[in-house]
């Protein structure tokens, strides 16, 4: 049976805080007292766990990383950047996947608090800001891919601007009927991209065509089949992320719709697979790995209320004329 710090302190006749100073080798402890504590640990076969050390010192060198969909390469790459930076700094990472589920988000945040993590990095997510910040508290937190209120730290890209760049690309190559396949409405970044598309279409005097999507391959595939089978199919499609754009390309190839001769496609994220589709995908690049590393840097340096904004940029390949 594992023994606790309290039992060591009782057997050695000292306080718990004196035992913790010996465990963490921090602060003064007289030689005679130290020997009594070490003898008590040997008698009780006490092995201080890293959590035990951390619960006393508040330093577990562990952080939580909460993301909405671990199967999505964008989130996976952000997580990889965070974890690389964490390991380089001697931290370990507890990865939690909420699957866009509010209750699971809260469950994981409570689990992380119980694991005595020193902080949490939250990527994406759907929670209303006040709910999420309440659920995270009192853990130090950095938000990635969402803009939160001014007294929080976050890593952000202007998705409205990124969507405008994508839409303007399709307009610039002469597309006259441009559709947008959205991300899930619960996603703040999806709503920003929809807004950017609508504003750009309005400024160009073009009639928008919006098809609900979900950031997943199947969502893009089904949306494209509906679009391509219409009497007046689009000659340009802006997908709110690359996973849906890949689904759109699959549907086009199955239906014999030529990309880019019949329809040009622009995605968003620039995941590695965007280079491998046939034709290769034109997309808006988010520097996911750098975003993850920047998030850990803000956490590690305990920088509060810091905002780091990255630029979204167009990466042109063969899915556009
Ligand atoms: O592909 C997943 C999308 O959800 C990304 O574009 C990212 O911005 C997140 O919001």
Tab-separated table of C-alpha atoms and ligand atoms in Angstrom:
chain	number	residue	atom	x	y	z
A	1	UNK	CA	0.000	0.000	0.000
A	2	UNK	CA	1.507	3.358	-0.917
A	3	UNK	CA	2.271	5.583	2.037
A	4	UNK	CA	1.662	9.294	2.141
A	5	UNK	CA	3.684	12.334	3.113
A	6	UNK	CA	1.576	12.602	6.286
A	7	UNK	CA	2.632	9.141	7.476
A	8	UNK	CA	6.294	9.960	6.865
A	9	UNK	CA	5.916	13.219	8.829
A	10	UNK	CA	4.160	11.434	11.714
A	11	UNK	CA	6.810	8.688	11.941
A	12	UNK	CA	9.662	11.222	11.776
A	13	UNK	CA	7.934	13.548	14.241
A	14	UNK	CA	8.076	16.569	11.913
A	15	UNK	CA	5.612	18.668	9.885
A	16	UNK	CA	4.438	17.803	6.361
A	17	UNK	CA	6.071	20.994	5.060
A	18	UNK	CA	9.450	19.831	6.454
A	19	UNK	CA	9.039	16.506	4.646
A	20	UNK	CA	8.130	18.351	1.410
A	21	UNK	CA	11.300	20.466	1.704
A	22	UNK	CA	13.327	17.280	1.790
A	23	UNK	CA	11.356	15.779	-1.145
A	24	UNK	CA	11.809	18.914	-3.240
A	25	UNK	CA	15.285	19.665	-1.888
A	26	UNK	CA	14.121	23.208	-1.265
A	27	UNK	CA	14.689	25.321	1.868
A	28	UNK	CA	16.792	24.517	4.986
A	29	UNK	CA	16.440	21.224	6.890
A	30	UNK	CA	18.936	20.322	9.672
A	31	UNK	CA	21.007	17.155	9.151
A	32	UNK	CA	19.507	15.302	12.152
A	33	UNK	CA	15.956	16.129	10.987
A	34	UNK	CA	16.779	15.183	7.383
A	35	UNK	CA	18.128	11.799	8.579
A	36	UNK	CA	14.971	11.136	10.619
A	37	UNK	CA	12.831	11.872	7.540
A	38	UNK	CA	14.932	9.726	5.198
A	39	UNK	CA	14.874	6.850	7.719
A	40	UNK	CA	11.070	7.195	7.966
A	41	UNK	CA	10.773	7.086	4.164
A	42	UNK	CA	12.905	3.906	4.078
A	43	UNK	CA	10.841	2.309	6.866
A	44	UNK	CA	7.600	3.104	5.028
A	45	UNK	CA	9.037	2.364	1.555
A	46	UNK	CA	7.799	5.828	0.583
A	47	UNK	CA	8.470	6.888	-3.021
A	48	UNK	CA	7.451	10.565	-3.544
A	49	UNK	CA	5.591	10.693	-6.847
A	50	UNK	CA	6.048	13.592	-9.207
A	51	UNK	CA	2.430	14.523	-8.443
A	52	UNK	CA	3.224	14.457	-4.691
A	53	UNK	CA	6.195	16.720	-5.293
A	54	UNK	CA	4.078	18.941	-7.471
A	55	UNK	CA	1.140	19.125	-5.079
A	56	UNK	CA	3.477	20.480	-2.452
A	57	UNK	CA	5.639	22.712	-4.642
A	58	UNK	CA	3.086	23.581	-7.305
A	59	UNK	CA	5.678	22.545	-9.889
A	60	UNK	CA	4.634	19.406	-11.772
A	61	UNK	CA	6.262	20.410	-15.088
A	62	UNK	CA	3.078	19.176	-16.725
A	63	UNK	CA	0.586	21.067	-18.857
A	64	UNK	CA	-2.776	20.144	-20.296
A	65	UNK	CA	-3.547	20.496	-24.003
A	66	UNK	CA	-7.250	20.521	-24.903
A	67	UNK	CA	-8.354	20.378	-28.546
A	68	UNK	CA	-11.668	19.671	-30.289
A	69	UNK	CA	-10.711	17.037	-32.895
A	70	UNK	CA	-7.443	15.114	-32.671
A	71	UNK	CA	-8.182	13.433	-36.046
A	72	UNK	CA	-7.943	16.794	-37.826
A	73	UNK	CA	-4.355	17.337	-39.062
A	74	UNK	CA	-4.511	21.072	-38.280
A	75	UNK	CA	-5.149	20.484	-34.590
A	76	UNK	CA	-2.674	17.599	-34.575
A	77	UNK	CA	0.048	19.874	-35.973
A	78	UNK	CA	-0.689	22.638	-33.452
A	79	UNK	CA	-0.490	19.985	-30.729
A	80	UNK	CA	2.817	18.712	-32.140
A	81	UNK	CA	4.311	22.215	-32.023
A	82	UNK	CA	3.115	22.694	-28.442
A	83	UNK	CA	4.476	19.321	-27.350
A	84	UNK	CA	7.861	19.862	-29.056
A	85	UNK	CA	8.286	23.191	-27.242
A	86	UNK	CA	7.097	21.670	-23.953
A	87	UNK	CA	9.519	18.727	-24.094
A	88	UNK	CA	12.395	21.084	-24.972
A	89	UNK	CA	11.572	22.947	-21.735
A	90	UNK	CA	11.334	19.815	-19.597
A	91	UNK	CA	7.533	19.736	-19.537
A	92	UNK	CA	5.217	16.828	-20.304
A	93	UNK	CA	1.827	17.217	-21.966
A	94	UNK	CA	-1.554	15.626	-21.128
A	95	UNK	CA	-3.529	15.664	-24.416
A	96	UNK	CA	-7.344	15.847	-24.192
A	97	UNK	CA	-9.726	15.557	-27.168
A	98	UNK	CA	-13.168	17.108	-26.618
A	99	UNK	CA	-14.641	16.032	-29.975
A	100	UNK	CA	-16.423	19.411	-30.097
A	101	UNK	CA	-18.458	18.318	-27.050
A	102	UNK	CA	-19.089	20.926	-24.334
A	103	UNK	CA	-19.560	18.447	-21.506
A	104	UNK	CA	-16.411	16.546	-22.460
A	105	UNK	CA	-14.538	19.857	-22.533
A	106	UNK	CA	-15.566	20.567	-18.960
A	107	UNK	CA	-14.866	17.008	-17.827
A	108	UNK	CA	-11.312	17.188	-19.173
A	109	UNK	CA	-10.670	20.611	-17.629
A	110	UNK	CA	-11.706	19.206	-14.241
A	111	UNK	CA	-9.474	16.164	-14.779
A	112	UNK	CA	-6.547	18.458	-15.624
A	113	UNK	CA	-7.104	20.507	-12.475
A	114	UNK	CA	-7.068	17.252	-10.480
A	115	UNK	CA	-3.802	16.204	-12.126
A	116	UNK	CA	-2.146	19.364	-10.777
A	117	UNK	CA	-1.080	20.606	-14.198
A	118	UNK	CA	0.659	23.982	-14.104
A	119	UNK	CA	-1.580	25.337	-16.853
A	120	UNK	CA	-3.593	24.484	-19.935
A	121	UNK	CA	-3.442	25.372	-23.623
A	122	UNK	CA	-6.872	25.350	-25.262
A	123	UNK	CA	-7.018	25.016	-29.049
A	124	UNK	CA	-10.123	26.003	-30.965
A	125	UNK	CA	-13.288	24.874	-29.218
A	126	UNK	CA	-16.854	25.866	-29.255
A	127	UNK	CA	-17.592	27.059	-25.746
A	128	UNK	CA	-18.976	30.477	-25.277
A	129	UNK	CA	-16.079	32.534	-24.037
A	130	UNK	CA	-17.458	33.234	-20.566
A	131	UNK	CA	-18.184	29.533	-20.045
A	132	UNK	CA	-14.758	28.425	-21.228
A	133	UNK	CA	-12.826	30.981	-19.180
A	134	UNK	CA	-14.899	30.018	-16.148
A	135	UNK	CA	-14.241	26.309	-16.734
A	136	UNK	CA	-10.481	26.880	-17.119
A	137	UNK	CA	-10.118	29.057	-14.016
A	138	UNK	CA	-7.937	29.127	-11.969
A	139	UNK	CA	-5.448	27.398	-14.288
A	140	UNK	CA	-3.111	29.718	-16.249
A	141	UNK	CA	-4.351	29.366	-19.819
A	142	UNK	CA	-3.361	30.266	-23.380
A	143	UNK	CA	-6.022	30.090	-26.072
A	144	UNK	CA	-5.107	29.128	-29.635
A	145	UNK	CA	-7.191	29.847	-32.723
A	146	UNK	CA	-9.763	31.895	-30.894
A	147	UNK	CA	-9.952	35.502	-29.872
A	148	UNK	CA	-10.959	35.853	-26.232
A	149	UNK	CA	-11.513	38.869	-24.007
A	150	UNK	CA	-8.730	41.337	-23.425
A	151	UNK	CA	-7.495	39.907	-20.113
A	152	UNK	CA	-6.553	36.547	-21.650
A	153	UNK	CA	-3.563	35.355	-23.703
A	154	UNK	CA	-4.248	34.004	-27.140
A	155	UNK	CA	-2.728	33.035	-30.480
A	156	UNK	CA	-4.896	34.142	-33.370
A	157	UNK	CA	-5.171	34.486	-37.115
A	158	UNK	CA	-7.554	36.966	-38.718
A	159	UNK	CA	-9.846	34.383	-40.317
A	160	UNK	CA	-12.119	37.011	-41.825
A	161	UNK	CA	-9.107	38.352	-43.727
A	162	UNK	CA	-8.022	34.816	-44.657
A	163	UNK	CA	-11.487	34.115	-46.082
A	164	UNK	CA	-11.411	37.342	-48.064
A	165	UNK	CA	-8.059	36.342	-49.588
A	166	UNK	CA	-9.547	32.964	-50.599
A	167	UNK	CA	-12.681	34.524	-52.099
A	168	UNK	CA	-10.703	37.242	-53.900
A	169	UNK	CA	-8.498	34.534	-55.455
A	170	UNK	CA	-11.578	32.877	-56.987
A	171	UNK	CA	-12.888	36.236	-58.178
A	172	UNK	CA	-9.500	37.087	-59.706
A	173	UNK	CA	-9.541	33.987	-61.939
A	174	UNK	CA	-12.978	34.891	-63.277
A	175	UNK	CA	-15.275	32.679	-61.190
A	176	UNK	CA	-18.837	33.971	-61.522
A	177	UNK	CA	-20.684	31.633	-59.113
A	178	UNK	CA	-18.669	31.111	-55.931
A	179	UNK	CA	-20.010	28.855	-53.174
A	180	UNK	CA	-18.743	28.624	-49.586
A	181	UNK	CA	-18.889	25.400	-47.591
A	182	UNK	CA	-18.842	26.501	-43.943
A	183	UNK	CA	-17.358	25.004	-40.829
A	184	UNK	CA	-19.603	24.201	-37.854
A	185	UNK	CA	-21.481	27.277	-36.699
A	186	UNK	CA	-20.350	26.525	-33.126
A	187	UNK	CA	-16.780	27.313	-34.229
A	188	UNK	CA	-15.700	30.946	-33.844
A	189	UNK	CA	-13.184	30.567	-36.676
A	190	UNK	CA	-15.850	29.134	-38.999
A	191	UNK	CA	-18.109	32.114	-38.329
A	192	UNK	CA	-15.239	34.520	-39.072
A	193	UNK	CA	-14.562	32.816	-42.410
A	194	UNK	CA	-18.238	32.932	-43.382
A	195	UNK	CA	-18.244	36.637	-42.554
A	196	UNK	CA	-15.131	37.245	-44.680
A	197	UNK	CA	-16.679	35.384	-47.646
A	198	UNK	CA	-19.999	37.251	-47.396
A	199	UNK	CA	-18.346	40.686	-47.117
A	200	UNK	CA	-16.098	40.030	-50.114
A	201	UNK	CA	-18.962	38.730	-52.232
A	202	UNK	CA	-21.074	41.768	-51.308
A	203	UNK	CA	-18.236	44.165	-52.140
A	204	UNK	CA	-17.977	42.445	-55.547
A	205	UNK	CA	-21.703	42.600	-56.175
A	206	UNK	CA	-21.835	38.808	-56.351
A	207	UNK	CA	-24.662	36.613	-55.062
A	208	UNK	CA	-23.359	34.364	-52.226
A	209	UNK	CA	-24.096	30.646	-52.073
A	210	UNK	CA	-23.579	29.132	-48.606
A	211	UNK	CA	-23.652	25.406	-47.867
A	212	UNK	CA	-23.406	24.238	-44.221
A	213	UNK	CA	-20.366	22.044	-43.472
A	214	UNK	CA	-18.638	20.586	-40.434
A	215	UNK	CA	-14.833	20.733	-40.942
A	216	UNK	CA	-14.823	17.010	-41.807
A	217	UNK	CA	-14.093	15.155	-45.108
A	218	UNK	CA	-17.658	13.809	-45.299
A	219	UNK	CA	-19.122	17.288	-44.806
A	220	UNK	CA	-17.224	18.582	-47.833
A	221	UNK	CA	-17.988	15.472	-49.898
A	222	UNK	CA	-21.761	15.665	-49.303
A	223	UNK	CA	-21.877	19.455	-49.816
A	224	UNK	CA	-20.044	19.102	-53.145
A	225	UNK	CA	-22.354	16.378	-54.438
A	226	UNK	CA	-25.345	18.624	-53.693
A	227	UNK	CA	-23.638	21.587	-55.409
A	228	UNK	CA	-22.439	19.695	-58.502
A	229	UNK	CA	-25.869	18.136	-59.136
A	230	UNK	CA	-27.619	21.538	-59.162
A	231	UNK	CA	-28.785	23.039	-62.481
A	232	UNK	CA	-26.380	25.944	-62.022
A	233	UNK	CA	-23.308	24.413	-60.315
A	234	UNK	CA	-20.617	26.773	-58.956
A	235	UNK	CA	-17.415	27.438	-60.909
A	236	UNK	CA	-15.585	28.269	-57.658
A	237	UNK	CA	-15.790	26.795	-54.135
A	238	UNK	CA	-14.156	28.164	-50.978
A	239	UNK	CA	-14.107	25.449	-48.299
A	240	UNK	CA	-13.676	26.601	-44.675
A	241	UNK	CA	-10.941	24.002	-44.138
A	242	UNK	CA	-8.769	21.553	-46.084
A	243	UNK	CA	-10.463	18.376	-44.812
A	244	UNK	CA	-13.725	19.503	-46.446
A	245	UNK	CA	-11.871	20.694	-49.578
A	246	UNK	CA	-10.393	17.177	-49.925
A	247	UNK	CA	-13.933	15.769	-49.692
A	248	UNK	CA	-15.023	18.204	-52.418
A	249	UNK	CA	-12.159	17.089	-54.685
A	250	UNK	CA	-13.128	13.431	-54.107
A	251	UNK	CA	-16.761	14.161	-55.065
A	252	UNK	CA	-15.676	16.098	-58.169
A	253	UNK	CA	-13.411	13.263	-59.301
A	254	UNK	CA	-16.219	10.709	-58.781
A	255	UNK	CA	-18.736	12.826	-60.717
A	256	UNK	CA	-16.332	13.639	-63.558
A	257	UNK	CA	-16.248	17.346	-62.660
A	258	UNK	CA	-12.918	18.749	-63.866
A	259	UNK	CA	-10.779	20.746	-61.382
A	260	UNK	CA	-9.959	23.531	-62.226
A	261	UNK	CA	-11.525	23.602	-65.728
A	262	UNK	CA	-15.126	23.226	-64.467
A	263	UNK	CA	-14.615	24.386	-60.878
A	264	UNK	CA	-11.756	25.921	-58.895
A	265	UNK	CA	-11.328	24.937	-55.242
A	266	UNK	CA	-9.681	26.838	-52.363
A	267	UNK	CA	-9.283	25.312	-48.891
A	268	UNK	CA	-8.005	26.628	-45.528
A	269	UNK	CA	-5.228	25.372	-43.192
A	270	UNK	CA	-2.560	24.010	-45.619
A	271	UNK	CA	-2.311	20.622	-43.921
A	272	UNK	CA	0.310	18.252	-45.375
A	273	UNK	CA	-2.356	16.348	-47.368
A	274	UNK	CA	-3.153	19.530	-49.346
A	275	UNK	CA	-0.016	18.878	-51.426
A	276	UNK	CA	-1.094	15.284	-52.180
A	277	UNK	CA	-4.607	15.681	-53.596
A	278	UNK	CA	-5.213	15.364	-57.324
A	279	UNK	CA	-4.991	18.167	-58.280
A	280	UNK	CA	-2.976	19.633	-55.393
A	281	UNK	CA	-5.036	22.044	-53.305
A	282	UNK	CA	-4.804	25.819	-53.353
A	283	UNK	CA	-5.383	26.904	-49.789
A	284	UNK	CA	-4.901	29.506	-47.044
A	285	UNK	CA	-1.956	28.585	-44.848
A	286	UNK	CA	-2.122	28.650	-41.058
A	287	UNK	CA	1.368	28.097	-39.522
A	288	UNK	CA	0.000	25.433	-37.154
A	289	UNK	CA	3.311	24.203	-35.734
A	290	UNK	CA	4.543	27.747	-35.075
A	291	UNK	CA	1.202	28.594	-33.427
A	292	UNK	CA	1.579	25.631	-31.077
A	293	UNK	CA	5.159	26.579	-30.157
A	294	UNK	CA	4.139	30.207	-29.575
A	295	UNK	CA	1.340	29.081	-27.257
A	296	UNK	CA	3.753	27.138	-25.054
A	297	UNK	CA	6.160	30.089	-25.036
A	298	UNK	CA	3.437	32.408	-23.719
A	299	UNK	CA	2.552	29.829	-21.059
A	300	UNK	CA	6.161	29.114	-20.030
A	301	UNK	CA	7.060	32.784	-19.707
A	302	UNK	CA	3.824	33.329	-17.769
A	303	UNK	CA	3.013	36.157	-20.105
A	304	UNK	CA	-0.527	37.273	-19.407
A	305	UNK	CA	-2.853	39.252	-21.608
A	306	UNK	CA	-0.504	38.707	-24.560
A	307	UNK	CA	-1.881	38.366	-28.070
A	308	UNK	CA	0.156	36.928	-30.932
A	309	UNK	CA	-1.425	37.261	-34.368
A	310	UNK	CA	-0.091	35.254	-37.287
A	311	UNK	CA	-0.799	36.121	-40.924
A	312	UNK	CA	-2.882	33.842	-43.116
A	313	UNK	CA	-1.407	33.587	-46.616
A	314	UNK	CA	-2.494	32.123	-49.935
A	315	UNK	CA	-0.651	29.007	-51.160
A	316	UNK	CA	-1.436	28.529	-54.862
A	317	UNK	CA	-1.475	25.017	-56.348
A	318	UNK	CA	-3.342	23.274	-59.177
A	319	UNK	CA	-6.945	23.287	-57.866
A	320	UNK	CA	-7.382	26.858	-59.130
A	321	UNK	CA	-6.985	28.180	-62.668
B	1	LIG	O1	-9.537	22.363	-39.739
B	1	LIG	C1	-10.036	22.738	-38.478
B	1	LIG	C2	-10.323	24.197	-38.442
B	1	LIG	O2	-10.830	24.490	-37.161
B	1	LIG	C3	-9.076	25.009	-38.670
B	1	LIG	O3	-9.223	25.834	-39.796
B	1	LIG	C4	-8.885	25.789	-37.396
B	1	LIG	O4	-8.804	27.191	-37.617
B	1	LIG	C5	-10.039	25.438	-36.511
B	1	LIG	O5	-10.813	26.543	-36.222
